[in-house]
XYZ file of C-alpha atoms in Angstrom:
559
model
C 0.000 0.000 0.000
C 1.043 3.629 -0.457
C 1.129 6.538 1.976
C -1.542 8.289 -0.054
C -4.025 5.555 0.853
C -3.472 6.169 4.560
C -4.098 9.883 4.178
C -7.340 9.185 2.311
C -8.656 6.909 5.073
C -10.643 9.243 7.323
C -10.899 6.758 10.192
C -7.144 6.991 10.755
C -7.260 10.696 11.576
C -4.051 11.571 9.719
C -3.228 15.130 8.701
C -0.370 15.807 6.259
C 2.193 18.338 7.536
C 4.802 17.921 4.805
C 6.064 15.670 2.043
C 3.125 15.754 -0.381
C 5.436 14.917 -3.273
C 6.476 11.676 -1.488
C 2.995 10.232 -0.922
C 3.505 7.460 -3.479
C 6.029 5.754 -1.221
C 5.207 2.121 -0.463
C 4.440 1.148 3.144
C 5.700 -2.326 4.036
C 5.143 -2.279 7.788
C 4.562 -0.173 10.879
C 6.543 0.468 14.073
C 5.708 2.433 17.228
C 8.685 3.962 19.040
C 9.754 6.732 21.382
C 13.416 5.753 21.334
C 15.855 8.506 20.425
C 17.622 6.105 18.056
C 15.312 3.321 16.769
C 17.517 2.487 13.756
C 18.362 -1.014 14.972
C 14.672 -1.920 14.732
C 14.071 -0.532 11.246
C 14.376 -2.463 8.002
C 13.008 0.187 5.608
C 9.524 0.930 4.308
C 7.888 1.363 7.735
C 5.397 3.957 8.815
C 6.899 5.080 12.144
C 4.453 6.117 14.870
C 5.752 8.230 17.756
C 4.327 9.991 20.782
C 7.308 12.407 20.788
C 8.530 11.304 24.234
C 12.069 11.259 22.776
C 11.976 15.028 22.174
C 13.379 17.131 25.012
C 14.106 20.274 23.035
C 14.139 21.574 19.461
C 17.671 20.276 18.821
C 16.468 16.654 19.114
C 14.294 16.697 15.982
C 16.994 16.824 13.293
C 19.011 13.800 14.580
C 15.834 11.727 15.023
C 14.514 12.498 11.536
C 17.932 11.937 9.966
C 18.069 8.460 11.533
C 14.632 7.594 10.118
C 15.472 8.914 6.670
C 18.754 6.998 6.659
C 16.922 3.796 7.532
C 14.600 4.261 4.539
C 11.290 4.532 6.381
C 8.234 5.457 4.348
C 6.945 8.188 6.641
C 6.578 9.516 10.181
C 3.283 9.961 12.065
C 3.438 11.974 15.288
C 0.700 11.925 17.928
C -0.874 15.187 19.071
C -1.905 13.841 22.470
C 1.361 14.753 24.238
C 2.109 18.269 22.923
C -1.227 19.215 21.281
C 0.577 20.648 18.247
C 3.432 19.064 16.315
C 6.576 21.205 16.924
C 7.749 23.373 14.018
C 11.308 22.076 14.400
C 10.089 18.542 13.652
C 8.170 19.748 10.603
C 11.251 21.588 9.311
C 13.511 18.597 9.897
C 11.176 16.358 7.906
C 11.099 18.841 5.047
C 14.894 19.009 4.943
C 15.191 15.224 4.917
C 12.290 14.669 2.461
C 10.425 12.541 5.017
C 6.608 12.686 4.839
C 5.149 13.812 8.174
C 1.623 13.206 9.456
C -0.132 14.420 12.588
C -2.261 11.818 14.360
C -5.427 13.106 15.989
C -5.347 12.651 19.768
C -8.590 10.635 19.567
C -7.031 7.974 17.321
C -4.989 5.214 18.992
C -1.734 4.088 17.427
C -3.082 0.528 17.672
C -5.846 1.491 15.216
C -3.291 2.635 12.637
C -1.140 -0.453 13.257
C -4.090 -2.777 12.708
C -5.036 -1.025 9.491
C -1.526 -1.054 8.028
C -0.862 -4.717 8.876
C -4.240 -5.692 7.381
C -3.629 -3.790 4.184
C -0.037 -4.976 3.753
C -1.065 -8.585 4.248
C -4.250 -8.096 2.221
C -5.838 -11.032 0.496
C -2.595 -13.012 0.590
C -3.139 -13.800 4.257
C -6.775 -13.472 5.148
C -6.336 -15.591 8.255
C -4.084 -12.893 9.721
C -7.229 -10.829 10.373
C -7.984 -12.939 13.443
C -4.612 -12.008 14.897
C -4.766 -8.352 13.944
C -8.220 -7.966 15.481
C -6.705 -8.883 18.820
C -3.667 -6.643 18.452
C -5.209 -3.971 20.662
C -4.774 -6.303 23.611
C -1.031 -6.088 23.203
C -1.245 -2.361 23.848
C -3.255 -2.639 27.086
C -2.167 -3.171 30.658
C -3.613 -5.275 33.449
C -5.489 -8.591 33.224
C -6.953 -7.771 29.821
C -3.492 -7.620 28.288
C -1.272 -10.609 27.829
C 1.521 -9.400 25.574
C 2.890 -11.824 22.987
C 1.082 -14.770 24.571
C -2.158 -13.437 23.076
C -0.832 -13.619 19.526
C 0.734 -17.049 20.069
C -2.525 -18.416 21.461
C -4.290 -17.219 18.345
C -1.695 -18.903 16.128
C -2.586 -22.126 17.898
C -6.374 -21.757 17.894
C -6.805 -20.177 14.452
C -3.906 -21.604 12.483
C -3.026 -24.768 14.415
C 0.563 -23.577 14.908
C 2.498 -23.966 18.149
C 5.017 -21.159 18.637
C 7.332 -19.655 21.232
C 9.157 -16.353 21.624
C 12.741 -16.790 22.832
C 15.429 -14.395 23.989
C 18.933 -14.564 22.460
C 20.055 -16.578 25.486
C 17.324 -19.146 24.849
C 15.018 -18.057 27.669
C 11.317 -18.454 26.887
C 9.582 -15.067 26.762
C 6.171 -16.421 25.733
C 4.700 -19.619 24.382
C 1.598 -21.460 23.227
C 1.193 -24.928 24.684
C 3.749 -26.805 26.767
C 6.984 -24.923 27.518
C 10.055 -26.036 25.633
C 12.824 -27.699 27.609
C 15.881 -25.537 28.408
C 18.004 -27.725 26.125
C 15.684 -27.228 23.157
C 15.470 -23.469 23.799
C 19.261 -23.176 23.894
C 19.619 -25.208 20.686
C 17.018 -23.074 18.867
C 18.671 -19.818 19.960
C 22.087 -21.161 18.946
C 20.873 -22.188 15.475
C 19.152 -18.857 14.942
C 22.203 -16.774 15.870
C 24.579 -18.989 13.917
C 22.359 -18.591 10.845
C 22.161 -14.822 11.297
C 25.939 -14.515 11.695
C 26.541 -16.454 8.460
C 24.053 -14.302 6.549
C 21.558 -17.051 5.756
C 18.089 -15.813 4.861
C 15.265 -16.690 7.233
C 13.236 -18.429 8.257
C 15.881 -20.821 9.526
C 14.923 -24.462 10.081
C 16.241 -27.000 12.558
C 15.160 -30.522 13.537
C 15.435 -31.525 17.204
C 14.247 -34.832 18.642
C 12.330 -35.556 15.450
C 10.535 -32.175 15.434
C 11.174 -29.449 12.856
C 11.147 -25.826 13.979
C 11.190 -22.692 11.811
C 12.837 -19.614 13.289
C 11.774 -16.051 12.487
C 13.645 -12.962 13.746
C 11.549 -10.524 15.753
C 13.853 -7.640 14.882
C 15.591 -6.259 11.827
C 14.155 -8.453 9.059
C 16.069 -7.603 5.887
C 18.241 -5.008 7.617
C 21.459 -6.785 6.796
C 20.890 -6.242 3.091
C 19.387 -2.774 3.281
C 21.438 0.218 2.108
C 23.245 1.845 5.012
C 22.374 -1.066 7.288
C 24.031 -1.438 10.676
C 26.361 -4.320 11.315
C 24.475 -7.484 12.307
C 26.772 -7.856 15.330
C 25.065 -4.845 16.906
C 21.741 -6.691 17.194
C 22.326 -10.450 17.010
C 22.930 -10.730 20.765
C 19.826 -8.763 21.739
C 17.080 -9.692 19.250
C 14.180 -11.966 20.149
C 13.147 -14.784 17.815
C 9.905 -16.602 17.030
C 10.171 -20.406 16.932
C 7.292 -22.192 15.166
C 6.786 -25.951 15.309
C 6.483 -26.445 11.548
C 8.585 -26.714 8.418
C 8.274 -23.314 6.754
C 10.125 -24.659 3.730
C 6.797 -26.045 2.490
C 4.801 -22.880 3.108
C 3.369 -20.649 0.378
C 4.379 -17.006 0.288
C 1.073 -16.005 1.888
C 1.777 -17.993 5.050
C 5.319 -16.634 5.288
C 3.965 -13.093 5.039
C 1.511 -13.907 7.792
C 4.293 -14.922 10.192
C 6.252 -11.802 9.321
C 3.173 -9.806 10.307
C 2.973 -11.685 13.594
C 6.585 -10.777 14.407
C 5.650 -7.123 13.931
C 2.888 -7.478 16.497
C 5.204 -9.168 18.998
C 7.753 -6.408 18.432
C 5.313 -4.002 20.100
C 5.897 -5.821 23.387
C 9.638 -5.623 22.877
C 9.426 -1.867 22.299
C 7.412 -1.471 25.492
C 9.943 -3.498 27.460
C 12.853 -1.457 26.124
C 11.072 1.778 27.003
C 10.386 0.501 30.540
C 14.085 -0.191 31.022
C 14.991 3.454 30.419
C 14.254 4.487 34.014
C 16.236 1.605 35.507
C 19.181 2.298 33.209
C 19.158 5.969 34.198
C 19.123 5.067 37.897
C 22.067 2.729 37.414
C 23.970 5.406 35.488
C 23.410 7.999 38.218
C 24.454 5.680 41.061
C 27.538 4.436 39.228
C 28.645 7.963 38.318
C 28.506 8.861 42.009
C 30.485 5.740 42.894
C 33.150 6.285 40.248
C 33.646 9.970 41.041
C 34.197 9.242 44.744
C 31.001 10.873 46.014
C 30.390 10.720 49.786
C 28.723 7.451 50.889
C 25.774 9.405 52.289
C 25.039 10.840 48.837
C 25.282 7.378 47.244
C 23.042 5.922 49.960
C 20.438 8.608 49.307
C 20.435 7.740 45.597
C 20.057 4.052 46.430
C 17.011 4.841 48.558
C 15.457 6.443 45.486
C 16.398 3.477 43.302
C 15.249 0.731 45.670
C 11.455 1.207 45.207
C 11.915 1.032 41.413
C 14.146 -2.024 41.484
C 12.410 -3.746 44.409
C 8.754 -2.654 44.294
C 7.022 -3.430 47.575
C 10.116 -4.901 49.224
C 11.808 -1.797 50.601
C 15.515 -1.074 50.606
C 17.777 -3.882 49.474
C 20.012 -5.077 52.351
C 22.722 -6.230 49.931
C 23.960 -5.249 46.473
C 26.202 -6.899 43.924
C 27.979 -5.418 40.918
C 28.395 -7.336 37.671
C 30.639 -6.022 34.887
C 30.463 -7.347 31.317
C 32.358 -6.459 28.174
C 31.777 -7.490 24.554
C 34.784 -7.156 22.263
C 34.734 -7.607 18.486
C 37.847 -8.206 16.459
C 38.945 -5.019 14.751
C 37.270 -2.867 17.405
C 34.997 -1.207 14.835
C 31.737 -2.139 16.597
C 30.833 -0.471 19.934
C 30.467 -3.187 22.547
C 28.828 -1.194 25.360
C 25.183 -1.167 24.164
C 25.431 -4.841 23.166
C 26.891 -5.769 26.558
C 24.195 -3.733 28.312
C 21.309 -5.487 26.567
C 22.983 -8.856 26.972
C 23.709 -8.390 30.670
C 20.081 -7.447 31.309
C 19.101 -10.838 29.881
C 21.897 -12.904 31.474
C 20.945 -11.694 34.949
C 17.420 -13.090 34.600
C 16.885 -16.594 35.943
C 16.766 -18.726 32.746
C 13.971 -20.840 34.239
C 11.686 -17.804 34.546
C 9.496 -17.086 31.508
C 7.884 -13.832 30.449
C 9.197 -10.455 29.263
C 9.299 -8.695 32.643
C 11.674 -10.532 35.063
C 14.394 -7.969 34.334
C 12.370 -5.257 36.111
C 14.662 -5.538 39.133
C 17.933 -5.164 37.253
C 19.613 -1.836 36.514
C 22.384 -1.825 33.905
C 24.410 1.136 32.667
C 27.158 1.203 30.088
C 30.265 3.287 29.574
C 32.435 2.725 26.523
C 32.608 -0.986 25.802
C 31.726 -1.937 29.370
C 28.297 -2.644 30.895
C 27.798 -2.432 34.662
C 24.845 -3.970 36.511
C 23.677 -2.943 39.955
C 21.853 -5.990 41.326
C 19.774 -5.744 44.531
C 19.568 -8.873 46.690
C 16.458 -8.896 48.901
C 16.935 -10.976 52.020
C 14.453 -13.770 52.886
C 11.823 -12.864 55.465
C 13.254 -12.868 58.982
C 16.826 -13.230 57.775
C 19.414 -11.260 59.723
C 22.455 -11.642 57.542
C 25.794 -10.386 58.642
C 28.020 -8.191 56.529
C 30.724 -10.833 56.442
C 28.657 -13.776 55.229
C 26.407 -12.080 52.677
C 23.074 -13.332 51.319
C 22.516 -16.930 50.271
C 20.948 -15.781 46.975
C 24.102 -13.987 45.806
C 25.054 -14.319 42.140
C 27.857 -16.678 41.136
C 29.872 -16.135 37.963
C 29.846 -19.709 36.667
C 26.123 -20.157 37.310
C 25.278 -17.000 35.343
C 26.769 -18.354 32.132
C 26.102 -22.087 32.531
C 22.711 -22.025 30.797
C 23.509 -19.422 28.145
C 27.056 -20.244 27.046
C 26.006 -22.260 23.954
C 23.725 -19.669 22.297
C 26.010 -16.767 23.172
C 29.007 -18.533 21.662
C 27.003 -18.987 18.452
C 26.166 -15.286 18.352
C 29.744 -14.249 19.029
C 30.951 -16.671 16.324
C 34.696 -16.485 15.727
C 35.141 -12.717 15.969
C 33.470 -11.759 19.251
C 34.130 -12.296 22.926
C 32.120 -11.843 26.143
C 33.870 -11.538 29.499
C 32.077 -11.068 32.798
C 33.106 -10.344 36.402
C 31.014 -10.622 39.573
C 31.695 -8.853 42.876
C 30.970 -10.070 46.367
C 27.761 -8.810 47.962
C 28.021 -5.561 49.934
C 25.523 -4.318 52.479
C 25.909 -0.552 52.170
C 26.779 2.351 49.904
C 30.300 2.465 51.377
C 31.048 -0.902 49.784
C 29.862 -0.150 46.254
C 33.099 1.407 45.042
C 35.037 -1.617 46.217
C 32.448 -3.929 44.662
C 32.737 -2.144 41.308
C 36.525 -2.421 41.268
C 36.287 -6.043 42.417
C 33.921 -6.892 39.539
C 36.214 -5.131 37.066
C 39.243 -7.027 38.324
C 37.299 -10.292 38.131
C 36.375 -9.504 34.531
C 40.047 -9.006 33.702
C 40.743 -12.426 35.203
C 38.049 -13.865 32.906
C 39.562 -12.020 29.919
C 42.861 -13.795 30.484
C 41.215 -17.177 29.952
C 40.656 -18.902 26.597
C 37.162 -19.148 25.124
C 34.479 -16.933 23.628
C 32.371 -16.697 26.817
C 34.229 -16.426 30.132
C 33.350 -15.317 33.669
C 35.137 -14.958 36.997
C 34.005 -14.170 40.524
C 35.525 -12.213 43.368
C 36.817 -15.373 45.050
C 39.155 -16.004 42.084
C 41.120 -12.790 42.415
C 44.802 -12.714 43.259
C 45.619 -11.507 46.770
C 46.841 -7.999 45.912
C 43.881 -7.382 43.572
C 41.449 -8.614 46.213
C 42.850 -6.115 48.730
C 42.726 -3.044 46.485
C 38.973 -2.325 46.669
C 39.104 -2.149 50.455
C 42.018 0.286 50.829
C 40.669 3.415 52.628
C 40.013 6.369 50.346
C 42.483 8.693 52.079
C 45.265 6.106 51.709
C 44.383 5.642 48.043
C 44.498 9.356 47.343
C 47.789 9.894 49.114
C 49.472 6.909 47.467
C 48.308 7.631 43.922
C 48.907 11.386 44.207
C 52.524 10.886 45.244
C 53.254 8.655 42.241
C 50.919 9.845 39.510
C 50.236 13.551 40.078
C 53.673 14.635 38.746
C 53.002 12.643 35.577
C 49.485 14.027 35.178
C 50.720 17.587 35.608
C 53.441 17.034 33.020
C 50.935 15.477 30.591
C 48.608 18.411 31.074
C 51.341 20.960 30.290
C 53.153 19.121 27.495
C 50.616 16.589 26.127
C 53.315 13.989 26.619
C 51.057 10.971 27.334
C 53.280 9.697 30.136
C 50.384 7.998 31.979
C 49.266 5.961 28.912
C 52.909 5.114 28.258
C 53.358 3.869 31.827
C 50.214 1.737 31.613
C 51.325 0.163 28.346
C 54.886 -0.422 29.613
C 53.644 -2.311 32.673
C 51.046 -4.197 30.653
C 53.834 -5.382 28.321
C 55.854 -6.631 31.318
C 58.562 -4.043 30.650
C 59.261 -5.233 27.101
C 60.600 -2.267 25.142
C 59.857 -3.812 21.746
C 56.297 -4.921 22.489
C 55.423 -1.665 24.192
C 56.835 0.462 21.373
C 54.873 -1.602 18.848
C 51.645 -1.241 20.818
C 52.058 2.536 21.112
C 53.313 2.907 17.513
C 56.478 4.571 18.770
C 60.164 4.234 18.006
C 61.975 2.449 20.844
C 64.138 5.530 21.438
C 60.999 7.653 21.917
C 59.674 5.101 24.391
C 62.996 5.127 26.293
C 62.826 8.932 26.483
C 59.292 8.824 27.939
C 60.162 6.157 30.500
C 63.233 8.163 31.475
C 61.063 11.231 31.983
C 58.689 9.175 34.182
C 61.618 8.027 36.328
C 62.996 11.566 36.561
C 59.665 13.082 37.646
C 58.921 10.400 40.253
C 62.432 9.489 41.441
C 61.592 5.854 40.730
C 63.405 3.189 38.693
C 61.193 1.124 36.373
C 63.841 -1.574 36.159
C 63.195 -2.403 39.834
C 60.366 -4.801 40.681
C 59.344 -2.800 43.770
C 58.869 0.394 41.779
C 57.014 -1.414 39.019
C 54.645 -2.870 41.618
C 54.053 0.550 43.205
C 53.161 2.058 39.833
C 50.912 -0.937 39.057
C 48.997 -0.518 42.331
C 48.738 3.253 41.908
C 47.232 2.900 38.447
C 44.768 0.283 39.678
C 43.643 2.480 42.562
C 43.422 5.731 40.602
């Protein structure tokens, strides 16, 4: 169908604000989003519906519209319910980027437009999809009348005699029709799906397990890998849901395949809602961790935790214990940012794999900085439990257990060019311990990174003695020790842009090898010798002595 047909349908309440010359664009789907950057969920040809919650000021419109135009969407429809009038800056941005813009009357629900578009796109080729689309409104509701993706899957069973399940990339069952799949089958299906995606095979992918054939449909990014300007598949393969259908789609006509693609669009609504709900928890984690990393007073951190606790532990009060989990995803070549991937992945890994449904991650807050994701995990104590600070809670997370059930599918998604490493801290009972827990988790992750394998984890109990002690050195001792050794180098770097601190880090990391260090820093050995000499001169230390090397190593770790 074309955009012009939507404008001519009075029941949809659309008003054209710009792009009349582009109304012959073909609409191949619909997506509702309030994400500031929804590009990973776009495959081209969509009508994008938005409530404008992403817009904080006029400067936000141009980047948002540019992302949509770059993804090849057919048009943008903005709701009037939030701001009454569509902002002029959004209208201007759409004109500049030749993106048709519609205003949606506040009395028309986005679900109404979604139903209409899916019906028209499927058309007579999939008449039986009407039964599913008619129930789509339930996906958009809350409370007992809702049901999320389970509603659609139930209809696939009752109307089309198809059993289907929605799985996370780790193989956890999000929703299902009929008997739940066994953990082994779920892991095998997720592994096959990600392996097929990484090798570029077109879906649906098929796999036979225990005499049963399953067809696998991606919930996200259908066709994105081949679209112009598409993002690298590695940015989404470890976070996308998939739909597993107990049938051999190789025998299906095109009409039935189109029907299942329409169903994945409906299920994607639930995924969008879940991602939007995580925004608050991610922001809380970011705020707490920024306080921790900048050395804020414990009282200030504790106050922020009191604000976070009701969100992360609704109805259970303040968490008596906290743990920190650090994860990092690295891709060969370093051209793909690992932080957002690690963040999404860590949110899923920290959910008990035996728990089904889309919402168990509501009590997990994950932030990311650079290529690193950091989770702040509350540990509610059992009723009547009076745990001591030394022993910690019995329900504390353990590194090996976190990855035991998900190692197989994650390894398939990482293939031979990606790596996931994860570190877990001990449980701490107060804000004073969070800084130590964060450093402990980071050190544990480095221990995991030193091991072979695509998916590795380490816990606090595996740390070497000196690393284990570092997080618990008093702050005043830390500051005095690091200032005495590193402040002269920092001052010199600030005045001369000499990069003495990075040079020192690389020199120690290369075990004092002049050749390896010079190669890593892309320097001539003589230049490296000059820098190291300057470090020794400024600090009155000798980097050929083990004691001085160790002091510098500890200072860098504590800084």
